[in-house]
CSV table of C-alpha atoms in Angstrom, one decimal:
chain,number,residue,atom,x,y,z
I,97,UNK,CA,5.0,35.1,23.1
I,98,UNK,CA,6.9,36.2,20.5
I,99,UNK,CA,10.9,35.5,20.4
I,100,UNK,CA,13.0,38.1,21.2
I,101,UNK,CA,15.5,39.0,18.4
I,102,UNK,CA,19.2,38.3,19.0
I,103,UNK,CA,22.4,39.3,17.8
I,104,UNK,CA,23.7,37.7,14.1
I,105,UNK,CA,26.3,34.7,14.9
I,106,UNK,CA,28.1,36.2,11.5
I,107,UNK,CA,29.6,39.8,11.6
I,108,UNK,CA,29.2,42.5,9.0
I,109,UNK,CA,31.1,45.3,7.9
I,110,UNK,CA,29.1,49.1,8.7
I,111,UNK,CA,30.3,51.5,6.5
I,112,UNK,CA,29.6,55.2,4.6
I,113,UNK,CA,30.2,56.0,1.3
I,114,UNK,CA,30.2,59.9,0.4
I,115,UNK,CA,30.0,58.7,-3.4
I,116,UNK,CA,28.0,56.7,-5.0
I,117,UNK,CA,29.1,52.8,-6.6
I,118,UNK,CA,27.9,49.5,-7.7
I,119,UNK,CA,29.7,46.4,-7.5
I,120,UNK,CA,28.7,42.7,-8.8
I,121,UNK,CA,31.1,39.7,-9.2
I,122,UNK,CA,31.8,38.5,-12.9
I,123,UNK,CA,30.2,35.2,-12.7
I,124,UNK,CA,27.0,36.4,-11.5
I,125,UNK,CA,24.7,37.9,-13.9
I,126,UNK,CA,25.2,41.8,-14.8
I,127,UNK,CA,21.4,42.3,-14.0
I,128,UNK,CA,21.9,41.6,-10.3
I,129,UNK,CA,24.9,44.2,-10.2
I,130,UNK,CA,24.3,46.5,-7.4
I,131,UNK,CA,24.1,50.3,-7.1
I,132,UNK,CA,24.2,52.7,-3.6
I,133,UNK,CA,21.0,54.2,-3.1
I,134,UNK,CA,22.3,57.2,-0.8
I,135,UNK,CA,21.8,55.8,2.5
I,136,UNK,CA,23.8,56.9,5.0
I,137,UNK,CA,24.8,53.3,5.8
I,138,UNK,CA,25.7,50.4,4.1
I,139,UNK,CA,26.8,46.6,5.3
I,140,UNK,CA,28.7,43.9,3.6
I,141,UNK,CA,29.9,40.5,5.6
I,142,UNK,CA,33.4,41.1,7.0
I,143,UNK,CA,35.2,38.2,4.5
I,144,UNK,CA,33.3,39.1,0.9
I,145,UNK,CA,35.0,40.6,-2.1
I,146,UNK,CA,33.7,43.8,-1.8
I,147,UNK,CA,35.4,44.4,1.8
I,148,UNK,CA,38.9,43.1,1.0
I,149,UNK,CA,39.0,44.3,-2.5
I,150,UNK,CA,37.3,47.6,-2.8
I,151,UNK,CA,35.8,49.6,0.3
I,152,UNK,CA,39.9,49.7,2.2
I,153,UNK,CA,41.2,51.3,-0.2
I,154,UNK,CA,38.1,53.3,-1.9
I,155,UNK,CA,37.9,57.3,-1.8
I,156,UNK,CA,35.1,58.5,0.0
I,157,UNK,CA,34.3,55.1,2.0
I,158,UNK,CA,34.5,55.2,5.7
I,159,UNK,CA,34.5,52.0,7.3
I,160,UNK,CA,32.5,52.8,11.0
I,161,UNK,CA,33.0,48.9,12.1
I,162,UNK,CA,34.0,45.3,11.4
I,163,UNK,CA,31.6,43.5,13.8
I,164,UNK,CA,28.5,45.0,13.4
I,165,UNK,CA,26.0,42.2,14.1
I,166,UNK,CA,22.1,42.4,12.4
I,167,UNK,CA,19.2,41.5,15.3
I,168,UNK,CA,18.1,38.4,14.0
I,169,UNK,CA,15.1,35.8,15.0
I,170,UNK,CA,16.2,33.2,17.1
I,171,UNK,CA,16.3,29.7,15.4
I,172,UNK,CA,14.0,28.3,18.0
I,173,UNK,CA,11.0,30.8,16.9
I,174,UNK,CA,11.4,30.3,13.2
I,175,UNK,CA,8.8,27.3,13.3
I,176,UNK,CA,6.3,29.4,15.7
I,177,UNK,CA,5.8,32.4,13.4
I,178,UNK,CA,3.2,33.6,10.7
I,179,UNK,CA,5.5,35.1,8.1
I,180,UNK,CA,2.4,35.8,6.1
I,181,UNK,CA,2.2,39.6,4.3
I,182,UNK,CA,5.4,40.0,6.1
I,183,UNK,CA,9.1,41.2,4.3
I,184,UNK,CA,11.6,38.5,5.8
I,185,UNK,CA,15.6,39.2,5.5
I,186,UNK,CA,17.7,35.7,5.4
I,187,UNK,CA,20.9,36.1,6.4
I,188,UNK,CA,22.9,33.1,3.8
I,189,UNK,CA,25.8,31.4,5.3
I,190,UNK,CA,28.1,31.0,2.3
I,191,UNK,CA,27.6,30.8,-1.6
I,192,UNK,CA,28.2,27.3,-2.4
I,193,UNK,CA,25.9,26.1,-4.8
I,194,UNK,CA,24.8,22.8,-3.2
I,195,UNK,CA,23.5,24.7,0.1
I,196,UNK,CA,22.0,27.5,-1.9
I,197,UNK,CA,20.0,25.4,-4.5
I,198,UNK,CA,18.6,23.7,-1.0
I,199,UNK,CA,17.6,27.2,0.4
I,200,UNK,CA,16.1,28.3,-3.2
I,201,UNK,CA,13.9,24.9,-2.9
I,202,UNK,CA,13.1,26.0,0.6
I,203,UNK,CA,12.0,29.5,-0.3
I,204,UNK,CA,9.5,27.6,-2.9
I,205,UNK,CA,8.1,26.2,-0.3
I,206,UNK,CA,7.7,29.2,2.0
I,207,UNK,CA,6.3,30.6,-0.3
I,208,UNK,CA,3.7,28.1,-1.2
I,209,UNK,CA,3.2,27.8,2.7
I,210,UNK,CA,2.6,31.8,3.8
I,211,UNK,CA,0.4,34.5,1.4
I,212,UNK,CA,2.1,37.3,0.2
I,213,UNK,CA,5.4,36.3,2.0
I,214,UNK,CA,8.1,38.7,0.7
I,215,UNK,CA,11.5,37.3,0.9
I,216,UNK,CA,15.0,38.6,0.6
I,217,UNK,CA,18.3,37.1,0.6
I,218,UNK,CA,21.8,38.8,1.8
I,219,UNK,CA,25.0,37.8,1.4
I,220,UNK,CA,24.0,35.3,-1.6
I,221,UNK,CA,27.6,36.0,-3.6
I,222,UNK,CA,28.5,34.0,-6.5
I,223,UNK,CA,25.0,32.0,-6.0
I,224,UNK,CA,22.6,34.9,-6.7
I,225,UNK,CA,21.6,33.5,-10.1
I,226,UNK,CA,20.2,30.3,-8.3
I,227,UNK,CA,18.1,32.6,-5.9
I,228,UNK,CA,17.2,34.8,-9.5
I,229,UNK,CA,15.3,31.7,-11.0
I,230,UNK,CA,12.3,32.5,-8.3
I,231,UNK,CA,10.1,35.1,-8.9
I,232,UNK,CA,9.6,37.7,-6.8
I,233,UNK,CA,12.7,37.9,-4.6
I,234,UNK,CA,15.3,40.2,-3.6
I,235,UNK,CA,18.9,39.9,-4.0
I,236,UNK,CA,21.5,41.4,-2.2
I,237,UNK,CA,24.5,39.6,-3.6
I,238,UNK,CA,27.4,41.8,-1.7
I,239,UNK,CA,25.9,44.4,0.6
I,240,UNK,CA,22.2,46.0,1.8
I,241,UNK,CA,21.7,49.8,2.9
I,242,UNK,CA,20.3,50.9,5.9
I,243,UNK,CA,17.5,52.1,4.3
I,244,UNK,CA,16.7,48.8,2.1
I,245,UNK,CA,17.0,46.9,5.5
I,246,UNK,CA,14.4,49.2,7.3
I,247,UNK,CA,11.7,47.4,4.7
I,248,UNK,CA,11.9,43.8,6.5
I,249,UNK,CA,9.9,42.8,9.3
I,250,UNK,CA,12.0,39.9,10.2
I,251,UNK,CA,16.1,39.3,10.0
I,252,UNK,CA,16.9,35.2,9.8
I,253,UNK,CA,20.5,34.0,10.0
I,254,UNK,CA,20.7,31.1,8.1
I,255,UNK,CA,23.6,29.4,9.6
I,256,UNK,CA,21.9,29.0,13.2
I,257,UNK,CA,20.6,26.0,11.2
I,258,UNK,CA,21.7,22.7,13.1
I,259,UNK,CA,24.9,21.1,11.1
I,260,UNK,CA,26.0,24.0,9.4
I,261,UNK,CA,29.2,24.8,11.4
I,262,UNK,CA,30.3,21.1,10.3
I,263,UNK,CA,29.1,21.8,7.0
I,264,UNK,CA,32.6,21.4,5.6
I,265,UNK,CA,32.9,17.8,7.0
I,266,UNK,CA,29.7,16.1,7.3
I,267,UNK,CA,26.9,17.3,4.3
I,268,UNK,CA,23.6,18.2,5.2
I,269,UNK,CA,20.6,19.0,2.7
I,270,UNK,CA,19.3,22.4,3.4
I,271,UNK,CA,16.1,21.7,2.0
I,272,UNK,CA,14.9,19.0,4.2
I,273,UNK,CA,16.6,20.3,7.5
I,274,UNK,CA,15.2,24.1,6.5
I,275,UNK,CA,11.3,22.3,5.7
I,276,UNK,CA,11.8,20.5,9.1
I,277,UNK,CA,12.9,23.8,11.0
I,278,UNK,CA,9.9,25.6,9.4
I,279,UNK,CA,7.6,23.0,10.0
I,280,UNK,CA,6.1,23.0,6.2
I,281,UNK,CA,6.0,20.6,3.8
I,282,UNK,CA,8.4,20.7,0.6
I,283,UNK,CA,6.7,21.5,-2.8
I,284,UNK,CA,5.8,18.8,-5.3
I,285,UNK,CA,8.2,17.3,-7.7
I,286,UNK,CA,7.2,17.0,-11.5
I,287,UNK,CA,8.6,14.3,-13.1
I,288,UNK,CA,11.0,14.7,-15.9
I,289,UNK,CA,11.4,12.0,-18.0
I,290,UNK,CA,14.6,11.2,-20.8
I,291,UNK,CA,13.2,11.7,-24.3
I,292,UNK,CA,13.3,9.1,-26.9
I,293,UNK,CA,15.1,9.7,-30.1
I,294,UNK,CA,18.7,10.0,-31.1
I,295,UNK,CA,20.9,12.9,-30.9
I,296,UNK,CA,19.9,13.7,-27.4
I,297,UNK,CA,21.9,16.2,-25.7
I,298,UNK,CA,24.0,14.6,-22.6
I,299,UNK,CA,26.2,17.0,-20.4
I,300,UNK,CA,29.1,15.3,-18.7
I,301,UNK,CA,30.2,17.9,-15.3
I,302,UNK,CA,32.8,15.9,-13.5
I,303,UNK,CA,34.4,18.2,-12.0
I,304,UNK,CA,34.1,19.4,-8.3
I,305,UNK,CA,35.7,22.1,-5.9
I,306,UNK,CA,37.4,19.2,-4.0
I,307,UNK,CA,39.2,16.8,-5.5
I,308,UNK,CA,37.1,14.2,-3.1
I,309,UNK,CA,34.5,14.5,-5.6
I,310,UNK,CA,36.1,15.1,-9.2
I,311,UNK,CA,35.5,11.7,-11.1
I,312,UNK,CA,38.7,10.2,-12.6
I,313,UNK,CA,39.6,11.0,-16.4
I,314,UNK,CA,39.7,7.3,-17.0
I,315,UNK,CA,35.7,7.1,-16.0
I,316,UNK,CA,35.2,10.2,-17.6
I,317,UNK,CA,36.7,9.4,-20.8
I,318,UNK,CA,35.3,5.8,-21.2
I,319,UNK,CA,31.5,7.1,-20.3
I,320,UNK,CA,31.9,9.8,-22.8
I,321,UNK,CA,33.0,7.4,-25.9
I,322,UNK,CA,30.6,5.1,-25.0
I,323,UNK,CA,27.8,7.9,-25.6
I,324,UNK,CA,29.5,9.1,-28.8
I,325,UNK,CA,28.7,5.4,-29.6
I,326,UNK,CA,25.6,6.1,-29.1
I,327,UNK,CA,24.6,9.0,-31.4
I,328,UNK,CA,24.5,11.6,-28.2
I,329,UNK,CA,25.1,15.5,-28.8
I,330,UNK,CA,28.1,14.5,-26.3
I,331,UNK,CA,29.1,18.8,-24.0
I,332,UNK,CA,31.5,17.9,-21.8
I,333,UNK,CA,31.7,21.2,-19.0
I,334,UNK,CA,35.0,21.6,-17.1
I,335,UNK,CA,35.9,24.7,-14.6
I,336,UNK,CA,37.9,27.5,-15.6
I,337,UNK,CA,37.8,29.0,-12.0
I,338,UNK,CA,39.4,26.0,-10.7
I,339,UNK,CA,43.1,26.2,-10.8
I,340,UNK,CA,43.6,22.1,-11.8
I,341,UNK,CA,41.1,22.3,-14.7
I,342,UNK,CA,44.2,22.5,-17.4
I,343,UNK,CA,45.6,19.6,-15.7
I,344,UNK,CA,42.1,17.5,-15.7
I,345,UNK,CA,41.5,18.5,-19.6
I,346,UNK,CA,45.0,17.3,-20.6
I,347,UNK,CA,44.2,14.3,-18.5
I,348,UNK,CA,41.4,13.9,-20.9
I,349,UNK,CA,43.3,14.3,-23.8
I,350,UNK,CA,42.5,10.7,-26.2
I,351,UNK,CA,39.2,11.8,-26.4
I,352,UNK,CA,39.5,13.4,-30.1
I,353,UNK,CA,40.9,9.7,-30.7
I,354,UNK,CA,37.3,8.6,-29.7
I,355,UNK,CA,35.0,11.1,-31.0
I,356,UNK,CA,32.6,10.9,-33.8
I,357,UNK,CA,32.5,14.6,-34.3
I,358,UNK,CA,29.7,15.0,-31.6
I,359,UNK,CA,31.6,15.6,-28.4
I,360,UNK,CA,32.2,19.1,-27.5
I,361,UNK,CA,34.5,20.4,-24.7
I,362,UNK,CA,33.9,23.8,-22.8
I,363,UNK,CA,36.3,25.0,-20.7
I,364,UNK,CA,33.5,26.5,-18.3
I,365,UNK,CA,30.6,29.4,-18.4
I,366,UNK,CA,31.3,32.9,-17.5
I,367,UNK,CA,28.5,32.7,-15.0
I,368,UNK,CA,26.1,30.8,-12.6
I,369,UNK,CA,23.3,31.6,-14.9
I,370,UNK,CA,24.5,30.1,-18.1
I,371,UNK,CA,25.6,27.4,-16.0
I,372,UNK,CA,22.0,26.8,-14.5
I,373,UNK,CA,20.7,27.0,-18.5
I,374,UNK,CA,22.8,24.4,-19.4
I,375,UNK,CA,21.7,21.9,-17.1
I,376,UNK,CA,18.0,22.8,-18.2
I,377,UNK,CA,18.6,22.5,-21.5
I,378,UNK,CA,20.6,18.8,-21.0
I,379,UNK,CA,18.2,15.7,-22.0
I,380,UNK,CA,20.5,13.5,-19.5
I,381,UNK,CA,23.3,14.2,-17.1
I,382,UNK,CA,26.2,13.1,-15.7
I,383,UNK,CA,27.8,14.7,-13.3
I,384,UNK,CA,30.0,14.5,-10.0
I,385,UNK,CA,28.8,15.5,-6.3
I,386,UNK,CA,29.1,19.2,-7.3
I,387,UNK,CA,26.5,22.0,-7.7
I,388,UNK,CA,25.4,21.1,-11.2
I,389,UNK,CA,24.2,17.7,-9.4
I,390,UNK,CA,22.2,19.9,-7.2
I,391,UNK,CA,21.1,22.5,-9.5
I,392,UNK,CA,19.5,19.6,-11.8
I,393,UNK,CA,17.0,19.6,-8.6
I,394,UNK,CA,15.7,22.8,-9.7
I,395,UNK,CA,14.8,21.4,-13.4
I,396,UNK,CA,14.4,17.9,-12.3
I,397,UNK,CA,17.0,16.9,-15.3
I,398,UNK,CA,17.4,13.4,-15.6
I,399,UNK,CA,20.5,11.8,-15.3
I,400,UNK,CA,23.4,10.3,-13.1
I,401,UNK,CA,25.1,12.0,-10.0
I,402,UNK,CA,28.1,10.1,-9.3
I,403,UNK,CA,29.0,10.3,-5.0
I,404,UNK,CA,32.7,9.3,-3.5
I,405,UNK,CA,33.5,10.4,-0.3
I,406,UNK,CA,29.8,12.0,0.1
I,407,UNK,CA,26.8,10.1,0.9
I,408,UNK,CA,24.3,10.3,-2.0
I,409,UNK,CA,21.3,9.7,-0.5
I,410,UNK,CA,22.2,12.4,2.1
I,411,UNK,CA,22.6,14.9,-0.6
I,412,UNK,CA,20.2,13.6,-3.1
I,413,UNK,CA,17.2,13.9,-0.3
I,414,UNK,CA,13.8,13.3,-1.9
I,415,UNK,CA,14.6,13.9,-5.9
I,416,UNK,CA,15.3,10.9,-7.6
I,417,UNK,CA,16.0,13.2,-11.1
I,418,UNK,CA,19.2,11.7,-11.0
I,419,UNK,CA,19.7,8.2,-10.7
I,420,UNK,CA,22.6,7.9,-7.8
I,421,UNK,CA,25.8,5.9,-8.1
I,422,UNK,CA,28.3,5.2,-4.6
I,423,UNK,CA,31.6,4.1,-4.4
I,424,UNK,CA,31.9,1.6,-2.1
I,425,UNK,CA,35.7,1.8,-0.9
I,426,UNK,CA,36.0,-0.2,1.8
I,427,UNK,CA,39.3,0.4,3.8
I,428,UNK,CA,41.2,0.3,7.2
I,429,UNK,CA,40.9,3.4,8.3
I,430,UNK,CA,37.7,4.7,5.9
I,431,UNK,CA,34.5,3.6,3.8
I,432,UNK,CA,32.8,5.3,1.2
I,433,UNK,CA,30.5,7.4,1.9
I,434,UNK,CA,32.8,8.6,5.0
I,435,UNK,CA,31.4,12.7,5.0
I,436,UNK,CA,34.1,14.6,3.9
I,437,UNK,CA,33.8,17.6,1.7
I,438,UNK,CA,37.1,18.8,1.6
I,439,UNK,CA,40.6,17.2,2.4
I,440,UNK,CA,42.1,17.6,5.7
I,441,UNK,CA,45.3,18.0,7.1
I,442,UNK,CA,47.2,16.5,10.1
I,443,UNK,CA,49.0,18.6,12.5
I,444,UNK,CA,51.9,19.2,10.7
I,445,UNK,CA,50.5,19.6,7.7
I,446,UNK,CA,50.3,16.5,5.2
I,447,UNK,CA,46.9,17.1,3.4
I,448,UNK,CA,45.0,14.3,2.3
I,449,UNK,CA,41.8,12.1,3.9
I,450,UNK,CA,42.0,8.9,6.2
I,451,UNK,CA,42.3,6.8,2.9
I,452,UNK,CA,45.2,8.7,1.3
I,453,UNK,CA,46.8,9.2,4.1
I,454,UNK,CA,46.5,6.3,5.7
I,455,UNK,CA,45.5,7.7,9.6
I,456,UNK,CA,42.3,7.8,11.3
I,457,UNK,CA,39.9,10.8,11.3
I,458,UNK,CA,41.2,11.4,15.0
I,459,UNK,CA,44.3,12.3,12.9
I,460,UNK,CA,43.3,14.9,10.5
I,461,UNK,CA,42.1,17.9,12.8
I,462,UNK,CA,42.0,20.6,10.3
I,463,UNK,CA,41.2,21.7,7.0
I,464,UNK,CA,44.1,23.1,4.7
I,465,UNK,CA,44.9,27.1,5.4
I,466,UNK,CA,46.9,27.2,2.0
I,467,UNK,CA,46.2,25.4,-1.3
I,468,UNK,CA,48.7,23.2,-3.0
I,469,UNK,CA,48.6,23.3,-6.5
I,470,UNK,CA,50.8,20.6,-7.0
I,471,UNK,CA,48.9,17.9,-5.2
I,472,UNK,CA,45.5,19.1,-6.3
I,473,UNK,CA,46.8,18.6,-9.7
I,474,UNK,CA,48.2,15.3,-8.6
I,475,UNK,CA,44.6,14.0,-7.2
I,476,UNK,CA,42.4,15.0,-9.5
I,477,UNK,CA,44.7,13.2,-12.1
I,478,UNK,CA,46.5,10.0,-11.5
I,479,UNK,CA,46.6,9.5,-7.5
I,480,UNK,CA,43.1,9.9,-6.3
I,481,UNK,CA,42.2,9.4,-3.0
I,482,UNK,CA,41.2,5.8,-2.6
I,483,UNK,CA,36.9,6.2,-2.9
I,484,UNK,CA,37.1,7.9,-5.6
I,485,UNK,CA,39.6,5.7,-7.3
I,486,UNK,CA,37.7,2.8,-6.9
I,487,UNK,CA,35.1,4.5,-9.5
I,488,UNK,CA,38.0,3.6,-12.4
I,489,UNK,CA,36.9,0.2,-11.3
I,490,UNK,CA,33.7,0.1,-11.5
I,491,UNK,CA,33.7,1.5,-15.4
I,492,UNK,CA,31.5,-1.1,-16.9
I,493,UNK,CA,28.7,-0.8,-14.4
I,494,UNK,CA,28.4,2.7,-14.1
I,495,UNK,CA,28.4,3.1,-18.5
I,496,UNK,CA,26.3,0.2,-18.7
I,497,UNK,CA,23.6,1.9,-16.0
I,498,UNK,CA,23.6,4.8,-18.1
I,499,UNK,CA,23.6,3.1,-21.5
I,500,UNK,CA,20.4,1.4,-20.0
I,501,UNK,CA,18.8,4.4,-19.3
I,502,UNK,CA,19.3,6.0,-22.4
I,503,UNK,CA,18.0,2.9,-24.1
I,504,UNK,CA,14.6,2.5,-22.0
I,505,UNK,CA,13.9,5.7,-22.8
């Protein structure tokens, strides 16, 4: 028999608008902006921009309630049903670009798996672009009407997915877990190999959104002279959004000292989807455990994803585009890779993981409510947690892997 729906484990705000708007984020794509179609409902998750920023104070908005909750398919009926010629909502647990790129390779496959399926994503934020590179499905980056929702047969909420509450603390790939939930097979890989030649173009991305997985300037600096060496159209991509990326670039500062005039610095891209064109357009990569490293998946550029504090193979799954490189801290509290995604923070409040902080994992029960600029600066500069430290010492090997990549080729 078919499952019964059930109410969404996320809440959404229900709300009216007497006038009409649109609303995108700037770094998504300003063809996914959104307009109002005149329904007399509209919902948006409780926590996203467009609640907090816009709809308390906007004229003509009345917000009817904070914990509306969408009638979903429960997760134990996702494997048992023909989604066939059917329109199916999924409900995505947060915008990171890792998880999403996993759910976009996911969607390939329902796709390949069910004729005619017709899929549409909610809630897909700052990650919309990544879901834009499929044909053939819709976005709702910030909100649905009632009257777009009425055209899906089925509501899926995303985040009833095993692991995903511990997300934050122990990676998963979405992908493989989402295949396995399913019960179809992923889609083929083509192979993408590095082209011969000189002047190839190599994009460095070492920067992540924690500083467990931002590579050290030092590594940074010493794989990107050694390409210059090399004849390499050298484009190295920092983050503008991220509040330590001055800090990291001035970190990074002897590299005019060591450039042959082919080593070009960008600060970051305005969005996703010139993000996602860069990495297509890259003959190699090398890059941190960060969503570039994931989006590559979706182009199958070659390359080398550099893991810390994350386990590659975890993340990596079944694409070996990238050629995978692990710290291998060994300490007495922690080894690389221990699972962390983000820093935590002991009871009162020292931030840090079990190698910088020098306490078990029993002793770091929470992640960090407020940011501190000071120490982010600190460890994504010259105090690094301990893993990803140990990359400074491993320099040689990791420039001569990719120098013998680029030279097989």
């Amino acid at each position: 028999m078919p499952r019964a729906p059930h109410p969404s484990r996320k809440t959404f705000t229900r709300f009216a608008s007497r006038q009409p708007f649109q609303f995108g984020l700037p770094n998504v794509s300003s063809a996914l902006t959104q307009t109002s179609d005149n329904s007399p409902i509209y919902f948006t998750r409780v926590t996203s921009l467009l609640r907090r920023q816009v709809l308390a104070n906007a004229s003509g908005v009345k917000i009817k309630s904070d914990s509306y909750r969408f009638q979903v398919l429960p997760r134990d009926g996702w494997g048992e049903q023909d989604f066939s010629k059917k329109s199916v909502l999924f409900l995505i647990p947060d915008d990171a670009l890792g998880d999403c790129v996993g759910m976009a390779l996911f969607f390939r496959a329902l796709k390949q798996r069910f004729a005619d399926i017709r899929i549409g994503v909610f809630n897909s934020g700052s990650a919309s672009d990544i879901f834009a590179l499929m044909p053939d499905i819709e976005i709702f980056q910030l909100f649905i009407s009632s009257a777009q929702l009425k055209r899906f047969d089925h509501v899926i909420d995303l985040s009833e997915m095993e692991g995903w509450r511990d997300i934050a603390t122990m990676p998963v790939n979405p992908e493989e877990a989402l295949c396995e939930a399913f019960g179809i097979p992923p889609v083929p890989l083509e192979e993408r190999q590095v082209p011969a030649g000189t002047r190839r173009k190599v994009g460095i991305v070492p920067m992540a959104s924690s500083p467990l997985r931002t590579l050290p300037p030092k590594l940074v600096s010493e794989i990107t002279a050694m390409l210059a060496k090399q004849d390499c159209e050298i484009t190295l991509v920092l983050n503008a959004y991220q509040g330590v990326m001055k800090a990291y670039k001035a970190a990074l500062s002897d590299l005019g000292t060591k450039s042959h005039g082919n080593i070009r610095i960008v600060d970051g891209f305005k969005t996703i989807g010139e993000l996602v064109n860069f990495v297509g357009q890259q003959d190699y990569l090398v890059v941190a455990d960060s969503g570039p490293a994931h989006i590559s998946k979706l182009l199958q550029t070659p390359g080398l994803g550099i893991y810390s504090s994350a386990d590659a193979k975890t993340l990596q799954g079944r694409h070996k585009n990238l050629r995978t490189w692990q710290s291998d801290f060994i300490g007495p509290h922690c080894a690389a890779p221990c699972g962390l995604a983000k820093l935590r923070a002991t009871a009162d409040g020292k931030i840090g993981c079990m190698g910088s902080l020098a306490l078990p994992i029993t002793d770091l029960p929470n992640i960090p409510e407020k940011r501190d600029a000071t120490l982010a600066q600190a460890l994504v500069t010259y105090t690094p947690v301990p893993c990803v430290a140990r990359l400074t010492e491993e320099i040689p090997a990791i420039c001569d892997v990719i120098a013998r990549e680029l030279h097989a080729s």
